[in-house]
Short mmCIF file of C-alpha atoms in Angstrom, two decimals:
data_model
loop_
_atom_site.label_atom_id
_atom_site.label_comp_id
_atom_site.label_asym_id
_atom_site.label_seq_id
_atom_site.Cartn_x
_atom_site.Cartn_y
_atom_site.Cartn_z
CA UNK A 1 -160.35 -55.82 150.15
CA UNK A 2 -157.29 -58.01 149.53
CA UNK A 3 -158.86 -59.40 146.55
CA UNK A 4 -159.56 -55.99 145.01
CA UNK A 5 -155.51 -55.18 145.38
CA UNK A 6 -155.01 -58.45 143.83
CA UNK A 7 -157.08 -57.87 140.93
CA UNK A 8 -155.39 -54.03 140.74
CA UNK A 9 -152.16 -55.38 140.20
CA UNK A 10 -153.15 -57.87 137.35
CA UNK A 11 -154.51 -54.76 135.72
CA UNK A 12 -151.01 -53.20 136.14
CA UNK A 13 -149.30 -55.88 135.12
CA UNK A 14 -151.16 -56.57 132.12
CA UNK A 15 -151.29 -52.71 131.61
CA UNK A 16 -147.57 -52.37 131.85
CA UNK A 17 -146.91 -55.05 128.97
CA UNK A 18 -149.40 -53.88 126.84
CA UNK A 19 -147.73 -50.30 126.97
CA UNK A 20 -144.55 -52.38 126.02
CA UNK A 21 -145.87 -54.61 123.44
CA UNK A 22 -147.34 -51.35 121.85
CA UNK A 23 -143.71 -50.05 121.37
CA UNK A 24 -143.11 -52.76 119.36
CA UNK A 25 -146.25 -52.79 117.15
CA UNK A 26 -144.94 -50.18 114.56
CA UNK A 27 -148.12 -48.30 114.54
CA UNK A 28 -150.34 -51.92 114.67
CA UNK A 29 -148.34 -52.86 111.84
CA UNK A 30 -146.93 -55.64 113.06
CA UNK A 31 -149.86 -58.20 114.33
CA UNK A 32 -147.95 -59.91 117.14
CA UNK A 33 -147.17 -57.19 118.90
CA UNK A 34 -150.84 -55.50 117.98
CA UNK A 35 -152.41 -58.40 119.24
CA UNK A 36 -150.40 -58.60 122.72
CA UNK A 37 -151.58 -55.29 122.96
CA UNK A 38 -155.23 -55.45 122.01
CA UNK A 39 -155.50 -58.02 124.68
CA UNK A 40 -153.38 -57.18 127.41
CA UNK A 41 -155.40 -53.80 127.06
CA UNK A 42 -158.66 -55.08 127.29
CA UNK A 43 -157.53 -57.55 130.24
CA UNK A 44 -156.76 -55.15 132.04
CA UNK A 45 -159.70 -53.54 132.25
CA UNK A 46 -161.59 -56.61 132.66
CA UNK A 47 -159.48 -56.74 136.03
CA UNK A 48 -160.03 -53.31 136.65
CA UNK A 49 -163.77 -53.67 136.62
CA UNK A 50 -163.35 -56.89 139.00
CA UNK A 51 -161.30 -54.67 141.39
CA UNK A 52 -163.76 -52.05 141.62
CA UNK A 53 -166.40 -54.66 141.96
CA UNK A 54 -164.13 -56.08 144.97
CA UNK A 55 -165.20 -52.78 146.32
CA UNK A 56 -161.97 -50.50 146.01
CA UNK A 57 -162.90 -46.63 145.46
CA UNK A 58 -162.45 -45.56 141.85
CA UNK A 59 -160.19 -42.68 142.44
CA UNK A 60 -157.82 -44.26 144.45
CA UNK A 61 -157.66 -47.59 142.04
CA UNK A 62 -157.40 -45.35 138.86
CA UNK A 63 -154.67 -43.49 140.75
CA UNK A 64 -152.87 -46.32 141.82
CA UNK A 65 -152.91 -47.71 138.39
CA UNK A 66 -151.83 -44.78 136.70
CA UNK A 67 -148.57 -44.29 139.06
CA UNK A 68 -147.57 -47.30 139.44
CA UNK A 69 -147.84 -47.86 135.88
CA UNK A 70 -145.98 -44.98 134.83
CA UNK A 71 -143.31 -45.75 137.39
CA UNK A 72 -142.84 -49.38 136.11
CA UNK A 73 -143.60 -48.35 132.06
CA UNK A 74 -140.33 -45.48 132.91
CA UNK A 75 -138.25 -48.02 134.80
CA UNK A 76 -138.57 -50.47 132.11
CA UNK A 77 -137.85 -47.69 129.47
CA UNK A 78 -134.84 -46.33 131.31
CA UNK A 79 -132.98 -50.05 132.26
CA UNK A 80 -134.38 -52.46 129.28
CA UNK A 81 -134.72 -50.34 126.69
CA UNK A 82 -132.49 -47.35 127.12
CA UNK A 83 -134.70 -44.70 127.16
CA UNK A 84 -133.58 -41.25 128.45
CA UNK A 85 -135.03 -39.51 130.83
CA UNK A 86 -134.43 -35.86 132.04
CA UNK A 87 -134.32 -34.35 135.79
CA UNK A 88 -137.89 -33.21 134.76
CA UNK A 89 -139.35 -36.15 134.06
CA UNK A 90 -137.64 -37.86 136.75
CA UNK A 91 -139.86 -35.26 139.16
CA UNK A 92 -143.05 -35.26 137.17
CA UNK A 93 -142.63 -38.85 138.29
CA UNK A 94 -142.10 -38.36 141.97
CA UNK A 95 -144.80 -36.06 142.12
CA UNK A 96 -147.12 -38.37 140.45
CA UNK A 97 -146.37 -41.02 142.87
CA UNK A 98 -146.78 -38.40 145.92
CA UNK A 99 -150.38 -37.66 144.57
CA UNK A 100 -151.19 -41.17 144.64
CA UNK A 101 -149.81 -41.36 148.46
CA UNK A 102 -151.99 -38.43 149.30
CA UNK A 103 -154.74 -39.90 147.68
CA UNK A 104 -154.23 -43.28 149.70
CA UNK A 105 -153.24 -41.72 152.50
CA UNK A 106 -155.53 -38.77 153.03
CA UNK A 107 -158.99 -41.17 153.28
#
């Protein structure tokens, strides 16, 4: 199952500078960032496809990928590119991330 969680957090990683790159694209204007995105995109789902392969439940590896890509996508917003963010967000957060623990957790 180890190589399922390895292959989950490729398609994170990838995920989380594709969301990135995509700030950067103008509206796929510019093709650099368009094409970091287009690819980063797609590789992560190749990933994704290898974790669930790997034999990691669906819900739980969408789950995880959605959390802990909003958490990093926010964090990178908030320190690197000066985002704001309000109390409310900062909870929608938290409570995504507790969903994802009960997810994990509960089976």
């Amino acid at each position: 199952m180890s190589l399922a969680y390895l292959f989950l957090a490729g398609t994170i990683a990838l995920e989380v500078v594709g969301a990135i790159a995509s700030r950067y694209s103008d509206g796929f204007t510019r093709p650099a960032p368009t094409a970091v995105t287009v690819v980063t995109i797609v590789g992560a789902y190749y990933l994704f496809a290898l974790a669930l392969e790997e034999g990691i439940g669906l819900g739980v590896a969408y789950a995880v990928w959605a959390a802990v890509g909003i958490v990093a996508v926010t964090l990178i917003g908030v320190f690197a590119l000066r985002d704001r963010i309000t109390r409310v967000q900062v909870a929608g957060v938290v409570m995504t991330v507790a969903g994802v623990l009960a997810l994990e957790l509960g089976g």
